[in-house]
Amino acid sequence: MTSIQLDLVDDDAIRFQHNLVQAVAEIDALGVAIDITALEVVDSFMARVLNDTASMVRLMGAEVVISGVQPHVAMTLVEMGRDLIGADCTFNLEQALARLNERISARGDAMAAQGAGNANYYLG
Amino acid sequence: MPTITWDEIQAVQETADIMRARTAAKRHAAALGFGLADQTRLATAVSELTRNVLLYAKEGSCAIAHSTTDGFTGITIRVEDKGPGIGDLNSAMQDGYSTSGGMGIGLPGSRRLMDHFDITSSPEGTCITFGIKKRNG
């Protein structure tokens, strides 16, 4: 579970991506929820960082859900260009965790059966 | 066109300036009574275009002005640089065109977000003037 707590400058966004991917590897994460409620502006750069992060996490074998896209951010992203964020989204973090749990159980792999640990990782 | 009086002019030299510029634009828009959706559209366009300055010209500036005429309140932003200019402006205004490996959405996307958008570019530099307006009352 990662929660972005403030608007990020570009270098922070890249650092976030790097740290998150490292953390996923370290704890063999089964799922990642990225909450962006605090992001007041998501431009094409930030959208790309989020998309790339989601792709990296998926490549490593974990599920990804993004939550908390603000209404004005959603409006701006769609006006700017379709499909800027391709990852699965939910309204809030609670729903994101529920969605992750569903997907992880649906996978039914051995690791999921063992039960996963939870690591909270905050940036900001 | 009347001479524009700039309320704030800021240098764009490092990535932190992108955040400073867009935060300033948002603050000015809020002070003029623009809603959150408009503030966000403006801040996002400023973010895209000031990043282009760093990406393609290394440095430049971002100026903010307001206008209240003919029953409209407007906010105008000018982002300019003395970089090498945009070689193929027509292509640069199309979705998906990028010479830097980006998504190619910055310029066309910003134009879609704004009520007015004007760009001039030459080998001496690039100047983009854009903004939003709303009817008073």
PDB file of C-alpha atoms in Angstrom:
ATOM      1  CA  MET A   1       0.000   0.000   0.000  1.00  0.00           C
ATOM      2  CA  THR A   2       1.560   3.259  -1.030  1.00  0.00           C
ATOM      3  CA  SER A   3       0.085   6.628  -0.434  1.00  0.00           C
ATOM      4  CA  ILE A   4       1.419   9.744  -2.119  1.00  0.00           C
ATOM      5  CA  GLN A   5       0.985  12.462   0.470  1.00  0.00           C
ATOM      6  CA  LEU A   6       1.736  15.624  -1.452  1.00  0.00           C
ATOM      7  CA  ASP A   7       2.248  16.967  -4.943  1.00  0.00           C
ATOM      8  CA  LEU A   8       5.495  15.554  -6.254  1.00  0.00           C
ATOM      9  CA  VAL A   9       8.190  17.269  -8.260  1.00  0.00           C
ATOM     10  CA  ASP A  10       9.633  15.206 -11.111  1.00  0.00           C
ATOM     11  CA  ASP A  11      12.630  13.876  -9.205  1.00  0.00           C
ATOM     12  CA  ASP A  12      10.401  12.756  -6.327  1.00  0.00           C
ATOM     13  CA  ALA A  13       8.128  10.942  -8.771  1.00  0.00           C
ATOM     14  CA  ILE A  14      11.041   9.010 -10.244  1.00  0.00           C
ATOM     15  CA  ARG A  15      12.368   8.245  -6.750  1.00  0.00           C
ATOM     16  CA  PHE A  16       8.887   7.047  -5.752  1.00  0.00           C
ATOM     17  CA  GLN A  17       8.855   4.695  -8.740  1.00  0.00           C
ATOM     18  CA  HIS A  18      12.298   3.325  -7.907  1.00  0.00           C
ATOM     19  CA  ASN A  19      11.556   2.849  -4.195  1.00  0.00           C
ATOM     20  CA  LEU A  20       8.216   1.211  -4.865  1.00  0.00           C
ATOM     21  CA  VAL A  21       9.629  -1.301  -7.325  1.00  0.00           C
ATOM     22  CA  GLN A  22      12.431  -2.106  -4.850  1.00  0.00           C
ATOM     23  CA  ALA A  23       9.922  -2.547  -2.032  1.00  0.00           C
ATOM     24  CA  VAL A  24       7.765  -4.869  -4.152  1.00  0.00           C
ATOM     25  CA  ALA A  25      10.819  -7.058  -4.785  1.00  0.00           C
ATOM     26  CA  GLU A  26      11.952  -7.024  -1.155  1.00  0.00           C
ATOM     27  CA  ILE A  27       8.681  -8.229   0.317  1.00  0.00           C
ATOM     28  CA  ASP A  28       7.530 -10.293  -2.692  1.00  0.00           C
ATOM     29  CA  ALA A  29       4.402  -8.162  -2.772  1.00  0.00           C
ATOM     30  CA  LEU A  30       1.315  -9.778  -4.267  1.00  0.00           C
ATOM     31  CA  GLY A  31      -0.481  -6.516  -4.778  1.00  0.00           C
ATOM     32  CA  VAL A  32       0.125  -2.783  -4.741  1.00  0.00           C
ATOM     33  CA  ALA A  33      -2.440  -0.051  -4.131  1.00  0.00           C
ATOM     34  CA  ILE A  34      -1.250   3.407  -5.095  1.00  0.00           C
ATOM     35  CA  ASP A  35      -3.367   6.148  -3.565  1.00  0.00           C
ATOM     36  CA  ILE A  36      -3.108   9.524  -5.293  1.00  0.00           C
ATOM     37  CA  THR A  37      -5.797  11.454  -3.400  1.00  0.00           C
ATOM     38  CA  ALA A  38      -3.191  14.100  -2.511  1.00  0.00           C
ATOM     39  CA  LEU A  39      -2.174  14.767  -6.120  1.00  0.00           C
ATOM     40  CA  GLU A  40      -3.851  18.005  -7.175  1.00  0.00           C
ATOM     41  CA  VAL A  41      -2.171  18.054 -10.560  1.00  0.00           C
ATOM     42  CA  VAL A  42      -1.416  15.007 -12.699  1.00  0.00           C
ATOM     43  CA  ASP A  43       0.223  16.061 -15.944  1.00  0.00           C
ATOM     44  CA  SER A  44       1.342  13.737 -18.742  1.00  0.00           C
ATOM     45  CA  PHE A  45       4.712  13.216 -17.042  1.00  0.00           C
ATOM     46  CA  MET A  46       3.138  12.108 -13.754  1.00  0.00           C
ATOM     47  CA  ALA A  47       0.604   9.999 -15.669  1.00  0.00           C
ATOM     48  CA  ARG A  48       3.468   8.276 -17.433  1.00  0.00           C
ATOM     49  CA  VAL A  49       5.351   7.660 -14.184  1.00  0.00           C
ATOM     50  CA  LEU A  50       2.202   6.108 -12.684  1.00  0.00           C
ATOM     51  CA  ASN A  51       1.576   3.974 -15.776  1.00  0.00           C
ATOM     52  CA  ASP A  52       5.183   2.855 -16.005  1.00  0.00           C
ATOM     53  CA  THR A  53       5.223   2.033 -12.287  1.00  0.00           C
ATOM     54  CA  ALA A  54       2.067  -0.047 -12.693  1.00  0.00           C
ATOM     55  CA  SER A  55       3.620  -1.877 -15.661  1.00  0.00           C
ATOM     56  CA  MET A  56       6.830  -2.581 -13.738  1.00  0.00           C
ATOM     57  CA  VAL A  57       4.931  -3.925 -10.749  1.00  0.00           C
ATOM     58  CA  ARG A  58       2.781  -6.115 -13.009  1.00  0.00           C
ATOM     59  CA  LEU A  59       5.887  -7.434 -14.773  1.00  0.00           C
ATOM     60  CA  MET A  60       7.193  -8.496 -11.391  1.00  0.00           C
ATOM     61  CA  GLY A  61       4.016 -10.482 -10.867  1.00  0.00           C
ATOM     62  CA  ALA A  62       2.045  -8.277  -8.498  1.00  0.00           C
ATOM     63  CA  GLU A  63      -1.425  -6.791  -8.983  1.00  0.00           C
ATOM     64  CA  VAL A  64      -1.839  -3.001  -9.123  1.00  0.00           C
ATOM     65  CA  VAL A  65      -4.754  -0.689  -8.383  1.00  0.00           C
ATOM     66  CA  ILE A  66      -4.676   3.114  -8.349  1.00  0.00           C
ATOM     67  CA  SER A  67      -7.114   4.898  -6.067  1.00  0.00           C
ATOM     68  CA  GLY A  68      -8.249   8.409  -5.213  1.00  0.00           C
ATOM     69  CA  VAL A  69      -8.056  10.177  -8.580  1.00  0.00           C
ATOM     70  CA  GLN A  70      -9.625  13.574  -7.805  1.00  0.00           C
ATOM     71  CA  PRO A  71     -12.604  14.601  -9.978  1.00  0.00           C
ATOM     72  CA  HIS A  72     -10.853  17.667 -11.402  1.00  0.00           C
ATOM     73  CA  VAL A  73      -7.755  15.574 -12.090  1.00  0.00           C
ATOM     74  CA  ALA A  74      -9.887  12.989 -13.927  1.00  0.00           C
ATOM     75  CA  MET A  75     -11.552  15.734 -15.989  1.00  0.00           C
ATOM     76  CA  THR A  76      -8.220  17.283 -16.905  1.00  0.00           C
ATOM     77  CA  LEU A  77      -6.615  13.951 -17.833  1.00  0.00           C
ATOM     78  CA  VAL A  78      -9.477  13.010 -20.142  1.00  0.00           C
ATOM     79  CA  GLU A  79      -9.585  16.469 -21.737  1.00  0.00           C
ATOM     80  CA  MET A  80      -5.859  16.329 -22.292  1.00  0.00           C
ATOM     81  CA  GLY A  81      -5.837  12.917 -23.921  1.00  0.00           C
ATOM     82  CA  ARG A  82      -7.616   9.619 -23.656  1.00  0.00           C
ATOM     83  CA  ASP A  83      -6.048   6.673 -21.858  1.00  0.00           C
ATOM     84  CA  LEU A  84      -3.392   8.678 -20.053  1.00  0.00           C
ATOM     85  CA  ILE A  85      -3.878   6.367 -17.096  1.00  0.00           C
ATOM     86  CA  GLY A  86      -4.339   2.764 -18.166  1.00  0.00           C
ATOM     87  CA  ALA A  87      -4.228   1.069 -14.769  1.00  0.00           C
ATOM     88  CA  ASP A  88      -7.242  -0.204 -12.891  1.00  0.00           C
ATOM     89  CA  CYS A  89      -8.696   2.519 -10.607  1.00  0.00           C
ATOM     90  CA  THR A  90     -10.998   2.601  -7.610  1.00  0.00           C
ATOM     91  CA  PHE A  91     -12.711   5.421  -5.758  1.00  0.00           C
ATOM     92  CA  ASN A  92     -10.731   5.099  -2.542  1.00  0.00           C
ATOM     93  CA  LEU A  93      -7.977   3.118  -0.879  1.00  0.00           C
ATOM     94  CA  GLU A  94     -10.364   0.781   0.944  1.00  0.00           C
ATOM     95  CA  GLN A  95     -11.910  -0.301  -2.354  1.00  0.00           C
ATOM     96  CA  ALA A  96      -8.465  -0.624  -3.876  1.00  0.00           C
ATOM     97  CA  LEU A  97      -7.428  -3.071  -1.150  1.00  0.00           C
ATOM     98  CA  ALA A  98     -10.669  -5.024  -1.599  1.00  0.00           C
ATOM     99  CA  ARG A  99     -10.065  -5.193  -5.363  1.00  0.00           C
ATOM    100  CA  LEU A 100      -6.500  -6.375  -4.795  1.00  0.00           C
ATOM    101  CA  ASN A 101      -7.662  -9.078  -2.416  1.00  0.00           C
ATOM    102  CA  GLU A 102     -10.213 -10.296  -4.970  1.00  0.00           C
ATOM    103  CA  ARG A 103      -7.617 -10.456  -7.696  1.00  0.00           C
ATOM    104  CA  ILE A 104      -5.026 -12.136  -5.512  1.00  0.00           C
ATOM    105  CA  SER A 105      -7.463 -14.816  -4.387  1.00  0.00           C
ATOM    106  CA  ALA A 106      -8.632 -15.293  -7.976  1.00  0.00           C
ATOM    107  CA  ARG A 107      -5.050 -16.092  -8.927  1.00  0.00           C
ATOM    108  CA  GLY A 108      -5.085 -18.903  -6.398  1.00  0.00           C
ATOM    109  CA  ASP A 109      -1.321 -19.312  -6.490  1.00  0.00           C
ATOM    110  CA  ALA A 110       0.683 -20.868  -3.718  1.00  0.00           C
ATOM    111  CA  MET A 111       1.980 -17.609  -2.301  1.00  0.00           C
ATOM    112  CA  ALA A 112      -1.504 -16.192  -1.974  1.00  0.00           C
ATOM    113  CA  ALA A 113      -2.578 -19.336  -0.146  1.00  0.00           C
ATOM    114  CA  GLN A 114       0.164 -18.790   2.435  1.00  0.00           C
ATOM    115  CA  GLY A 115      -1.250 -15.390   3.223  1.00  0.00           C
ATOM    116  CA  ALA A 116       0.612 -12.220   2.466  1.00  0.00           C
ATOM    117  CA  GLY A 117       2.263  -9.744   4.735  1.00  0.00           C
ATOM    118  CA  ASN A 118       1.344  -6.105   4.556  1.00  0.00           C
ATOM    119  CA  ALA A 119       3.886  -3.381   4.116  1.00  0.00           C
ATOM    120  CA  ASN A 120       2.854   0.192   4.278  1.00  0.00           C
ATOM    121  CA  TYR A 121       5.041   2.565   2.426  1.00  0.00           C
ATOM    122  CA  TYR A 122       4.486   6.266   2.468  1.00  0.00           C
ATOM    123  CA  LEU A 123       6.131   8.908   0.419  1.00  0.00           C
ATOM    124  CA  GLY A 124       5.932  12.522   1.472  1.00  0.00           C
TER     125      GLY A 124
ATOM    126  CA  MET B   1      -3.847  44.229 -28.506  1.00  0.00           C
ATOM    127  CA  PRO B   2      -3.162  46.172 -25.301  1.00  0.00           C
ATOM    128  CA  THR B   3       0.156  45.744 -23.530  1.00  0.00           C
ATOM    129  CA  ILE B   4      -0.042  43.067 -20.883  1.00  0.00           C
ATOM    130  CA  THR B   5       1.008  43.916 -17.345  1.00  0.00           C
ATOM    131  CA  TRP B   6       2.480  40.812 -15.770  1.00  0.00           C
ATOM    132  CA  ASP B   7       1.547  40.130 -12.164  1.00  0.00           C
ATOM    133  CA  GLU B   8       4.363  37.677 -11.658  1.00  0.00           C
ATOM    134  CA  ILE B   9       7.324  36.518 -13.708  1.00  0.00           C
ATOM    135  CA  GLN B  10       9.255  33.491 -12.668  1.00  0.00           C
ATOM    136  CA  ALA B  11      12.387  31.804 -13.941  1.00  0.00           C
ATOM    137  CA  VAL B  12      12.176  28.215 -15.148  1.00  0.00           C
ATOM    138  CA  GLN B  13      15.587  26.639 -14.584  1.00  0.00           C
ATOM    139  CA  GLU B  14      15.127  23.469 -12.551  1.00  0.00           C
ATOM    140  CA  THR B  15      12.407  20.874 -12.026  1.00  0.00           C
ATOM    141  CA  ALA B  16      11.286  22.508  -8.778  1.00  0.00           C
ATOM    142  CA  ASP B  17      10.373  25.575 -10.867  1.00  0.00           C
ATOM    143  CA  ILE B  18       7.697  23.506 -12.646  1.00  0.00           C
ATOM    144  CA  MET B  19       5.960  23.071  -9.309  1.00  0.00           C
ATOM    145  CA  ARG B  20       6.500  26.731  -8.380  1.00  0.00           C
ATOM    146  CA  ALA B  21       5.068  27.943 -11.680  1.00  0.00           C
ATOM    147  CA  ARG B  22       2.003  25.735 -11.586  1.00  0.00           C
ATOM    148  CA  THR B  23       1.351  26.515  -7.923  1.00  0.00           C
ATOM    149  CA  ALA B  24       1.544  30.249  -8.696  1.00  0.00           C
ATOM    150  CA  ALA B  25      -0.832  29.846 -11.668  1.00  0.00           C
ATOM    151  CA  LYS B  26      -3.288  27.929  -9.515  1.00  0.00           C
ATOM    152  CA  ARG B  27      -3.084  30.550  -6.764  1.00  0.00           C
ATOM    153  CA  HIS B  28      -3.742  33.411  -9.195  1.00  0.00           C
ATOM    154  CA  ALA B  29      -6.657  31.519 -10.774  1.00  0.00           C
ATOM    155  CA  ALA B  30      -8.164  30.845  -7.352  1.00  0.00           C
ATOM    156  CA  ALA B  31      -7.759  34.503  -6.345  1.00  0.00           C
ATOM    157  CA  LEU B  32      -9.628  35.539  -9.513  1.00  0.00           C
ATOM    158  CA  GLY B  33     -12.517  33.263  -8.600  1.00  0.00           C
ATOM    159  CA  PHE B  34     -11.903  30.381 -11.007  1.00  0.00           C
ATOM    160  CA  GLY B  35     -13.232  27.034  -9.806  1.00  0.00           C
ATOM    161  CA  LEU B  36     -11.138  24.005  -8.930  1.00  0.00           C
ATOM    162  CA  ALA B  37     -11.615  22.423 -12.375  1.00  0.00           C
ATOM    163  CA  ASP B  38     -10.292  25.547 -14.126  1.00  0.00           C
ATOM    164  CA  GLN B  39      -7.454  25.930 -11.615  1.00  0.00           C
ATOM    165  CA  THR B  40      -6.425  22.349 -12.298  1.00  0.00           C
ATOM    166  CA  ARG B  41      -6.632  22.717 -16.109  1.00  0.00           C
ATOM    167  CA  LEU B  42      -4.448  25.808 -15.919  1.00  0.00           C
ATOM    168  CA  ALA B  43      -1.944  24.309 -13.481  1.00  0.00           C
ATOM    169  CA  THR B  44      -1.671  21.190 -15.641  1.00  0.00           C
ATOM    170  CA  ALA B  45      -1.003  23.204 -18.821  1.00  0.00           C
ATOM    171  CA  VAL B  46       1.636  25.265 -16.972  1.00  0.00           C
ATOM    172  CA  SER B  47       3.210  22.042 -15.746  1.00  0.00           C
ATOM    173  CA  GLU B  48       3.383  20.575 -19.267  1.00  0.00           C
ATOM    174  CA  LEU B  49       4.750  23.695 -20.926  1.00  0.00           C
ATOM    175  CA  THR B  50       7.331  24.640 -18.288  1.00  0.00           C
ATOM    176  CA  ARG B  51       8.597  21.059 -18.410  1.00  0.00           C
ATOM    177  CA  ASN B  52       9.017  21.448 -22.172  1.00  0.00           C
ATOM    178  CA  VAL B  53      11.166  24.522 -21.462  1.00  0.00           C
ATOM    179  CA  LEU B  54      13.543  22.473 -19.285  1.00  0.00           C
ATOM    180  CA  LEU B  55      13.476  19.552 -21.700  1.00  0.00           C
ATOM    181  CA  TYR B  56      14.146  21.426 -24.916  1.00  0.00           C
ATOM    182  CA  ALA B  57      15.604  24.826 -23.986  1.00  0.00           C
ATOM    183  CA  LYS B  58      17.159  24.249 -20.538  1.00  0.00           C
ATOM    184  CA  GLU B  59      15.766  27.528 -19.198  1.00  0.00           C
ATOM    185  CA  GLY B  60      13.100  30.114 -19.739  1.00  0.00           C
ATOM    186  CA  SER B  61      10.401  31.990 -17.891  1.00  0.00           C
ATOM    187  CA  CYS B  62       6.764  31.820 -16.927  1.00  0.00           C
ATOM    188  CA  ALA B  63       4.710  35.011 -16.567  1.00  0.00           C
ATOM    189  CA  ILE B  64       1.191  35.399 -15.225  1.00  0.00           C
ATOM    190  CA  ALA B  65      -1.279  38.202 -15.962  1.00  0.00           C
ATOM    191  CA  HIS B  66      -4.953  38.789 -15.319  1.00  0.00           C
ATOM    192  CA  SER B  67      -7.550  40.747 -17.245  1.00  0.00           C
ATOM    193  CA  THR B  68     -11.018  42.008 -16.450  1.00  0.00           C
ATOM    194  CA  THR B  69     -12.684  43.368 -19.563  1.00  0.00           C
ATOM    195  CA  ASP B  70     -16.042  43.165 -21.324  1.00  0.00           C
ATOM    196  CA  GLY B  71     -17.656  41.261 -18.492  1.00  0.00           C
ATOM    197  CA  PHE B  72     -15.003  38.558 -18.558  1.00  0.00           C
ATOM    198  CA  THR B  73     -12.252  37.685 -16.108  1.00  0.00           C
ATOM    199  CA  GLY B  74      -9.241  36.067 -17.687  1.00  0.00           C
ATOM    200  CA  ILE B  75      -5.861  34.758 -16.722  1.00  0.00           C
ATOM    201  CA  THR B  76      -3.072  34.673 -19.273  1.00  0.00           C
ATOM    202  CA  ILE B  77       0.200  32.809 -18.969  1.00  0.00           C
ATOM    203  CA  ARG B  78       3.252  33.289 -21.127  1.00  0.00           C
ATOM    204  CA  VAL B  79       5.879  30.550 -21.145  1.00  0.00           C
ATOM    205  CA  GLU B  80       8.916  31.427 -23.211  1.00  0.00           C
ATOM    206  CA  ASP B  81      12.463  30.348 -23.809  1.00  0.00           C
ATOM    207  CA  LYS B  82      15.416  31.152 -26.011  1.00  0.00           C
ATOM    208  CA  GLY B  83      15.978  27.538 -26.966  1.00  0.00           C
ATOM    209  CA  PRO B  84      16.421  26.071 -30.454  1.00  0.00           C
ATOM    210  CA  GLY B  85      12.703  26.306 -31.270  1.00  0.00           C
ATOM    211  CA  ILE B  86      10.315  23.652 -32.512  1.00  0.00           C
ATOM    212  CA  GLY B  87      11.430  22.311 -35.902  1.00  0.00           C
ATOM    213  CA  ASP B  88       8.077  21.019 -37.065  1.00  0.00           C
ATOM    214  CA  LEU B  89       5.364  22.949 -35.258  1.00  0.00           C
ATOM    215  CA  ASN B  90       2.483  21.308 -37.127  1.00  0.00           C
ATOM    216  CA  SER B  91       3.632  17.842 -36.101  1.00  0.00           C
ATOM    217  CA  ALA B  92       4.381  19.005 -32.552  1.00  0.00           C
ATOM    218  CA  MET B  93       0.745  20.050 -32.180  1.00  0.00           C
ATOM    219  CA  GLN B  94      -0.425  16.517 -33.100  1.00  0.00           C
ATOM    220  CA  ASP B  95      -1.085  13.856 -30.460  1.00  0.00           C
ATOM    221  CA  GLY B  96       1.685  11.333 -30.053  1.00  0.00           C
ATOM    222  CA  TYR B  97       4.448  13.328 -31.728  1.00  0.00           C
ATOM    223  CA  SER B  98       7.541  13.596 -29.542  1.00  0.00           C
ATOM    224  CA  THR B  99      11.234  14.081 -30.174  1.00  0.00           C
ATOM    225  CA  SER B 100      12.150  13.312 -26.563  1.00  0.00           C
ATOM    226  CA  GLY B 101      10.585   9.888 -26.032  1.00  0.00           C
ATOM    227  CA  GLY B 102       7.659  11.375 -24.133  1.00  0.00           C
ATOM    228  CA  MET B 103       3.972  10.663 -24.701  1.00  0.00           C
ATOM    229  CA  GLY B 104       3.673  13.534 -27.160  1.00  0.00           C
ATOM    230  CA  ILE B 105       0.632  14.909 -25.403  1.00  0.00           C
ATOM    231  CA  GLY B 106       2.049  18.060 -23.756  1.00  0.00           C
ATOM    232  CA  LEU B 107       1.403  20.627 -26.482  1.00  0.00           C
ATOM    233  CA  PRO B 108      -1.838  19.309 -28.046  1.00  0.00           C
ATOM    234  CA  GLY B 109      -3.186  18.331 -24.619  1.00  0.00           C
ATOM    235  CA  SER B 110      -2.445  21.763 -23.153  1.00  0.00           C
ATOM    236  CA  ARG B 111      -4.133  23.447 -26.110  1.00  0.00           C
ATOM    237  CA  ARG B 112      -7.259  21.360 -25.532  1.00  0.00           C
ATOM    238  CA  LEU B 113      -7.301  22.367 -21.847  1.00  0.00           C
ATOM    239  CA  MET B 114      -7.130  26.111 -22.554  1.00  0.00           C
ATOM    240  CA  ASP B 115      -9.646  28.659 -23.820  1.00  0.00           C
ATOM    241  CA  HIS B 116      -6.943  30.341 -25.863  1.00  0.00           C
ATOM    242  CA  PHE B 117      -3.551  29.094 -26.953  1.00  0.00           C
ATOM    243  CA  ASP B 118      -1.032  30.810 -29.179  1.00  0.00           C
ATOM    244  CA  ILE B 119       2.412  29.524 -30.043  1.00  0.00           C
ATOM    245  CA  THR B 120       5.265  31.055 -31.972  1.00  0.00           C
ATOM    246  CA  SER B 121       8.569  29.316 -32.439  1.00  0.00           C
ATOM    247  CA  SER B 122      11.754  30.115 -34.325  1.00  0.00           C
ATOM    248  CA  PRO B 123      15.415  29.128 -34.022  1.00  0.00           C
ATOM    249  CA  GLU B 124      15.686  32.030 -31.539  1.00  0.00           C
ATOM    250  CA  GLY B 125      13.156  30.587 -29.153  1.00  0.00           C
ATOM    251  CA  THR B 126       9.597  29.605 -28.394  1.00  0.00           C
ATOM    252  CA  CYS B 127       6.801  31.674 -26.858  1.00  0.00           C
ATOM    253  CA  ILE B 128       3.467  30.212 -25.842  1.00  0.00           C
ATOM    254  CA  THR B 129       0.675  32.458 -24.585  1.00  0.00           C
ATOM    255  CA  PHE B 130      -2.389  30.726 -23.232  1.00  0.00           C
ATOM    256  CA  GLY B 131      -5.099  31.040 -20.668  1.00  0.00           C
ATOM    257  CA  ILE B 132      -8.643  30.662 -19.524  1.00  0.00           C
ATOM    258  CA  LYS B 133     -11.503  33.084 -19.072  1.00  0.00           C
ATOM    259  CA  LYS B 134     -14.913  33.130 -17.490  1.00  0.00           C
ATOM    260  CA  ARG B 135     -17.937  35.355 -17.608  1.00  0.00           C
ATOM    261  CA  ASN B 136     -18.255  37.592 -14.557  1.00  0.00           C
ATOM    262  CA  GLY B 137     -21.084  37.216 -12.096  1.00  0.00           C
TER     263      GLY B 137
END
